[in-house]
Structure formats: structure tokens, C-alpha cells
JSON list of C-alpha atoms in Angstrom, two decimals:
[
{"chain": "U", "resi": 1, "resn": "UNK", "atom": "CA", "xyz": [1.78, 4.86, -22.53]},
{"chain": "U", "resi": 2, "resn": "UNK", "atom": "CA", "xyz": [4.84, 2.98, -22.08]},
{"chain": "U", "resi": 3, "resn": "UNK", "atom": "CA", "xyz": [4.32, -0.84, -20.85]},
{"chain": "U", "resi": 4, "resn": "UNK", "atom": "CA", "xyz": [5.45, -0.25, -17.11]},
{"chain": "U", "resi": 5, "resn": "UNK", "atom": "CA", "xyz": [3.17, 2.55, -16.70]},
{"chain": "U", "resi": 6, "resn": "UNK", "atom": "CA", "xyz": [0.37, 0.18, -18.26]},
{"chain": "U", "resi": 7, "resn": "UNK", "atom": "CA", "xyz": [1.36, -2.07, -15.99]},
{"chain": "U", "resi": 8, "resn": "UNK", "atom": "CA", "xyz": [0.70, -0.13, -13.26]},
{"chain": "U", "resi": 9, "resn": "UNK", "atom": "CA", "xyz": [-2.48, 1.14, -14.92]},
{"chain": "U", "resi": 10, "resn": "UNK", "atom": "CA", "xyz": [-3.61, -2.39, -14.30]},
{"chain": "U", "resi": 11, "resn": "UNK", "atom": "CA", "xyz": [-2.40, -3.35, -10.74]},
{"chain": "U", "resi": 12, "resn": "UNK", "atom": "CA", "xyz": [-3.76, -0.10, -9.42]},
{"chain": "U", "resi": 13, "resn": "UNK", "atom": "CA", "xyz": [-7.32, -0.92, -11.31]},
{"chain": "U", "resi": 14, "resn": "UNK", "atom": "CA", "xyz": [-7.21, -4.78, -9.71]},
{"chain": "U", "resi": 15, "resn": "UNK", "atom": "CA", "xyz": [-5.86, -3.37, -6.01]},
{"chain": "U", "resi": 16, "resn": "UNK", "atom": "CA", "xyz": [-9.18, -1.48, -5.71]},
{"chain": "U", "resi": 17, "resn": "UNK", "atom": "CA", "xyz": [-11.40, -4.84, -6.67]},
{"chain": "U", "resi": 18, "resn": "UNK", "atom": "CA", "xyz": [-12.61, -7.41, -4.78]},
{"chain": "U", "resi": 19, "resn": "UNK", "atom": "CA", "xyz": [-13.65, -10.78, -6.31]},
{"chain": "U", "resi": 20, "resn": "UNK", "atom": "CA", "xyz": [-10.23, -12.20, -6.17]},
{"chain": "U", "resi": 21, "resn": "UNK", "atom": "CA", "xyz": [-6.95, -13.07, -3.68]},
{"chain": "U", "resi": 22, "resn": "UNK", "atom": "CA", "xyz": [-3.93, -11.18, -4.76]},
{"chain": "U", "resi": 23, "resn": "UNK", "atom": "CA", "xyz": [-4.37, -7.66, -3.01]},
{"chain": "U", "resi": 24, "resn": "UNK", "atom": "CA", "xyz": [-0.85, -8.66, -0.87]},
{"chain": "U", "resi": 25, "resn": "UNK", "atom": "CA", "xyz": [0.50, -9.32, -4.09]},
{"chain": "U", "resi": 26, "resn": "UNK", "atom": "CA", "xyz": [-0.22, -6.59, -5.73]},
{"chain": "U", "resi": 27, "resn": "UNK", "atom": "CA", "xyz": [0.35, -4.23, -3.20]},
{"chain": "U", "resi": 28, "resn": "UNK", "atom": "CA", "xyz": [3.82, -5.96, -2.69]},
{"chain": "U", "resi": 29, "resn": "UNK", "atom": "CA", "xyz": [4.48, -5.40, -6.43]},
{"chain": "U", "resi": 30, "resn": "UNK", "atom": "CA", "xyz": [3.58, -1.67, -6.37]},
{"chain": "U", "resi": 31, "resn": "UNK", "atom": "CA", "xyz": [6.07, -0.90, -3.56]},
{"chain": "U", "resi": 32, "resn": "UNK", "atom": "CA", "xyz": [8.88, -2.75, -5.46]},
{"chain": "U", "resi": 33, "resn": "UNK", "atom": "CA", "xyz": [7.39, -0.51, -8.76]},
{"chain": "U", "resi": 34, "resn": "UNK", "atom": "CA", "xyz": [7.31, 2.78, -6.53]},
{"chain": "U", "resi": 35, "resn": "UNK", "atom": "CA", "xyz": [4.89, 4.35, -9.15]},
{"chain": "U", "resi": 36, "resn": "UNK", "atom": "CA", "xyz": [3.36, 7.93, -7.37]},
{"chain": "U", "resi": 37, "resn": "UNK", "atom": "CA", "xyz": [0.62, 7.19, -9.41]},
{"chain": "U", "resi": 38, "resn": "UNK", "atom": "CA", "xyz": [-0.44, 4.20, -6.45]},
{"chain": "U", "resi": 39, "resn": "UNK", "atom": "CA", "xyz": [-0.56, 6.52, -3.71]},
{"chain": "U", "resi": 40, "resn": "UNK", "atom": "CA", "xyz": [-4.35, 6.70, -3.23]},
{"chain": "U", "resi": 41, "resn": "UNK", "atom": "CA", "xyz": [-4.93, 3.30, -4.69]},
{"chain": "U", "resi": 42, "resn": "UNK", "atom": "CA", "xyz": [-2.64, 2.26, -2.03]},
{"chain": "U", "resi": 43, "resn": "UNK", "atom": "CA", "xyz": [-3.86, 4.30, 1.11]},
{"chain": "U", "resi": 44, "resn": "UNK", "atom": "CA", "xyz": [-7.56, 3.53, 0.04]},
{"chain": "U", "resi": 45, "resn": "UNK", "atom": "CA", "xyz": [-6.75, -0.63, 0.07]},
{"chain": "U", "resi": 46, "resn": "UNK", "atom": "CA", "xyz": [-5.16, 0.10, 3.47]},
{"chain": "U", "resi": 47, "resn": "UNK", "atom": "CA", "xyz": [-8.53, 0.70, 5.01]},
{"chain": "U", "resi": 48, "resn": "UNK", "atom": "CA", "xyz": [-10.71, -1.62, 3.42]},
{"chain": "U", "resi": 49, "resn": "UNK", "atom": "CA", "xyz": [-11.15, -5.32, 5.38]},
{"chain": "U", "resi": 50, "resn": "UNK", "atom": "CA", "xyz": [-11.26, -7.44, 2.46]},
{"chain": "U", "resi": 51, "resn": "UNK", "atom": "CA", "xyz": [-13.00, -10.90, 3.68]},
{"chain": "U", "resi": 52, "resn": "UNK", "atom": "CA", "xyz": [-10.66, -13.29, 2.71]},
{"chain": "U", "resi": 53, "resn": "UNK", "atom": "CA", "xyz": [-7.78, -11.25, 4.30]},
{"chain": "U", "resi": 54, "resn": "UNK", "atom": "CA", "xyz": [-9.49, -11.02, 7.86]},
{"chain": "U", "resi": 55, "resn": "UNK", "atom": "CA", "xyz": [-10.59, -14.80, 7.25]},
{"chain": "U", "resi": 56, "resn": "UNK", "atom": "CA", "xyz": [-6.82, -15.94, 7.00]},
{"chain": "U", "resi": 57, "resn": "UNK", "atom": "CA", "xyz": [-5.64, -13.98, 9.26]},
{"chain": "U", "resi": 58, "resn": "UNK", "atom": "CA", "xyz": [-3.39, -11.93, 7.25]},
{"chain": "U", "resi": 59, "resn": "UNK", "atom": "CA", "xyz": [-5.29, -8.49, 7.05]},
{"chain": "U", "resi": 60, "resn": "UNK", "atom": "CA", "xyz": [-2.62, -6.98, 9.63]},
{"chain": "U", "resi": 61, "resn": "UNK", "atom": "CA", "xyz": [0.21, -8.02, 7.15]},
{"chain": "U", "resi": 62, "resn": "UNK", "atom": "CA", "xyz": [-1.65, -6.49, 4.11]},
{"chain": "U", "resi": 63, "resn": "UNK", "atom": "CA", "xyz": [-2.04, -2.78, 6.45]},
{"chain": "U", "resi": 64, "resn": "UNK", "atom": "CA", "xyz": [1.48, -3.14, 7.19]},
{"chain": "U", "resi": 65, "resn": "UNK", "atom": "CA", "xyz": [2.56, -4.10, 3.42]},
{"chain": "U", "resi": 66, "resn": "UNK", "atom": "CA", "xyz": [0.60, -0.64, 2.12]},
{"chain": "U", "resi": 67, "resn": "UNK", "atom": "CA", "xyz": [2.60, 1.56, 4.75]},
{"chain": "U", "resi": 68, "resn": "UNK", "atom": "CA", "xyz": [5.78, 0.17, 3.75]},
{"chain": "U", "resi": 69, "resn": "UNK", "atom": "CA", "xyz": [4.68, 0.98, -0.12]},
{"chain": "U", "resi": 70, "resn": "UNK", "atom": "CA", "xyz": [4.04, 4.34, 0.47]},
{"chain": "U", "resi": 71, "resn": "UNK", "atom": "CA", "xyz": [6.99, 4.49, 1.97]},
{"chain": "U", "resi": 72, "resn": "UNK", "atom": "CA", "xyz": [8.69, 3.10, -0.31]},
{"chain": "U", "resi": 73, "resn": "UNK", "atom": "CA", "xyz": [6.72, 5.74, -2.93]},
{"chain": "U", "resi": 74, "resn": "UNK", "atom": "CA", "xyz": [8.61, 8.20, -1.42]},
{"chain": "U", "resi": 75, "resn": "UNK", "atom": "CA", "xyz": [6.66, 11.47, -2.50]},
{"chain": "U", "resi": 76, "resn": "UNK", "atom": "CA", "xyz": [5.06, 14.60, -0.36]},
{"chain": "U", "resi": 77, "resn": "UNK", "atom": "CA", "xyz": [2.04, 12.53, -1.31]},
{"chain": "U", "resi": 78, "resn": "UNK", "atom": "CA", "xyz": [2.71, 9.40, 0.08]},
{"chain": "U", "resi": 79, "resn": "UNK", "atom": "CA", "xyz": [3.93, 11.12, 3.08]},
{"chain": "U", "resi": 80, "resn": "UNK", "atom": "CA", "xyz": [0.77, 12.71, 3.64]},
{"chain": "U", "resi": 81, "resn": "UNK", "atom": "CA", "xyz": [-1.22, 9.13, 3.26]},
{"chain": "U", "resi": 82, "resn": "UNK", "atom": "CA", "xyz": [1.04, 7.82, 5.90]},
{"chain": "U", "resi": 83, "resn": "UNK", "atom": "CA", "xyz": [0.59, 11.03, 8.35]},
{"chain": "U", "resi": 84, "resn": "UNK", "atom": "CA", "xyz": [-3.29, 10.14, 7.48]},
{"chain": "U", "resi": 85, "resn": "UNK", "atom": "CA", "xyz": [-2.95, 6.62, 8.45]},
{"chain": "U", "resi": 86, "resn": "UNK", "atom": "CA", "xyz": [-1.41, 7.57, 11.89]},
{"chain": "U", "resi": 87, "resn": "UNK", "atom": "CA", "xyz": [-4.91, 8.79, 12.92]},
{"chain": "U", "resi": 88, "resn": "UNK", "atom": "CA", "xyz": [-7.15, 6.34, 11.48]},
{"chain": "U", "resi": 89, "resn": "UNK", "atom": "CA", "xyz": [-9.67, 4.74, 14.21]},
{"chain": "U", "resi": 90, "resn": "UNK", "atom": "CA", "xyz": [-8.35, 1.86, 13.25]},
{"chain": "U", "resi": 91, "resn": "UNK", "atom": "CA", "xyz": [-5.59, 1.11, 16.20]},
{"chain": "U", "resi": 92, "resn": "UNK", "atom": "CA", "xyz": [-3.23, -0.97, 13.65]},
{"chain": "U", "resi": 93, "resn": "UNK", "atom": "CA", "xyz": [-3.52, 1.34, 10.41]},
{"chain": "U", "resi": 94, "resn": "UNK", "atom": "CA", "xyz": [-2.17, 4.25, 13.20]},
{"chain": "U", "resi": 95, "resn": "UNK", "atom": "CA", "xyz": [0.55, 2.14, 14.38]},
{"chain": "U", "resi": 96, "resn": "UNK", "atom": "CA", "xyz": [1.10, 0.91, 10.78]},
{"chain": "U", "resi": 97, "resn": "UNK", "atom": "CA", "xyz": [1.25, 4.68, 9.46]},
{"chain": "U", "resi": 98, "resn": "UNK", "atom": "CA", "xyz": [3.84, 5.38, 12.44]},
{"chain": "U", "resi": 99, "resn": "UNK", "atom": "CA", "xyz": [5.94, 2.72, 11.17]},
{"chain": "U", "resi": 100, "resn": "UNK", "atom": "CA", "xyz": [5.97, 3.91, 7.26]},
{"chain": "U", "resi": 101, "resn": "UNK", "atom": "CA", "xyz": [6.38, 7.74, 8.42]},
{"chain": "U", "resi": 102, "resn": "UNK", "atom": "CA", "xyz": [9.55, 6.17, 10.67]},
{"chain": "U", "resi": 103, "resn": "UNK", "atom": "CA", "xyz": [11.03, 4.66, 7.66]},
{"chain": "U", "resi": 104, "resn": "UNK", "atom": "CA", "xyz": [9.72, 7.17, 4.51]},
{"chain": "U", "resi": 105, "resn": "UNK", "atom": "CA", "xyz": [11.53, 7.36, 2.48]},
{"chain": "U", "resi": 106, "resn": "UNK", "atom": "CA", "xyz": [12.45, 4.21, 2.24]},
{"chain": "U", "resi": 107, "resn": "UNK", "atom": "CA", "xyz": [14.81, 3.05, -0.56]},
{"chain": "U", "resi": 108, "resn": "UNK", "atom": "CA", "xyz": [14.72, -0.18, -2.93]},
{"chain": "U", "resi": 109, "resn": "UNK", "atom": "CA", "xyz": [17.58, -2.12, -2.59]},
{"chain": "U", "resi": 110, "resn": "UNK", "atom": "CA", "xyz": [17.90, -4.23, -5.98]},
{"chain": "U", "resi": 111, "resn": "UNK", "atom": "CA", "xyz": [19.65, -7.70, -4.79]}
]
């Protein structure tokens, strides 16, 4: 396993935990990575109301991050997750998933 896939291996593993504060972080990192390997990881952390998210305030910005990282993915798969998110019952995850779908795929840029 090469050290960026390990990498990866690792965000993906920390995405789905709770117990600490970097799931924006992470999820910010994956969509610069692009890794298909993310996509559920990804799509699954969408949904979930982690505490400390909805306490600051920033749980919105975290829905919003994961659409633009599949997006950003780029695959069938990621597509699909998106298409998914546009009929969640949750009323910003659909308009979230709209967004993502309106931009997949969605290129990196390097600066």
C-alpha cells in the first residue's frame, strides 16, 4: 500500500469516529485527495449530526463540505451518493446533494 493510499486508509477510518473535532477537516482533506475509495465514508458522515458540529453551529457547513467532496470524487459512485442525498428527509442534505449534482464533476484546481 503506497503512503497516500494509507493515508487515506486513515482519514476515512477517523471520518467515521466520533470522540474528536476534525470531521470538517478531514472531510475537507478527502475532497482535495479525491480518493473513490471515500465515497461511502463520505456520504455516511453527511448524515450523521455529530454534537459538537450542531453545538457550534457549523453542521450545515460540514453537509455542504461532503457534497462538494463527492463532487469533487468525481465517479458514477459519487454521483449516485449525491442523487441519494437529494432525497434525504433531511431538507439541507437535499438541497446540499442538489448543489454537488449541479457542480459534479467538479475539478481541483492546484494554486
Amino acid at each position: 500500500m503506497t503512503e497516500g493510499k494509507a493515508r487515506v486508509v486513515v482519514l476515512i477510518e477517523l471520518l467515521g469516529r466520533s470522540g474528536h473535532e476534525r470531521h470538517e477537516d478531514i472531510v475537507f482533506e478527502l475532497g482535495l485527495i479525491g480518493d473513490p475509495a471515500a465515497v461511502s465514508a463520505v456520504e455516511k458522515a453527511a448524515g450523521e449530526p455529530f454534537p459538537y458540529l450542531e453545538e457550534w453551529g457549523n453542521l450545515r457547513e460540514f453537509q455542504r463540505k461532503c457534497a462538494y467532496t463527492l463532487a469533487r470524487i468525481g465517479t458514477v459512485e459519487s454521483r449516485a451518493a449525491l442523487e441519494r442525498m437529494t432525497g434525504h428527509a433531511d431538507p439541507n442534505l437535499r438541497e446540499y446533494g442538489q448543489e454537488g449534482l449541479a457542480r459534479w464533476p467538479l475539478p481541483f484546481k492546484a494554486r
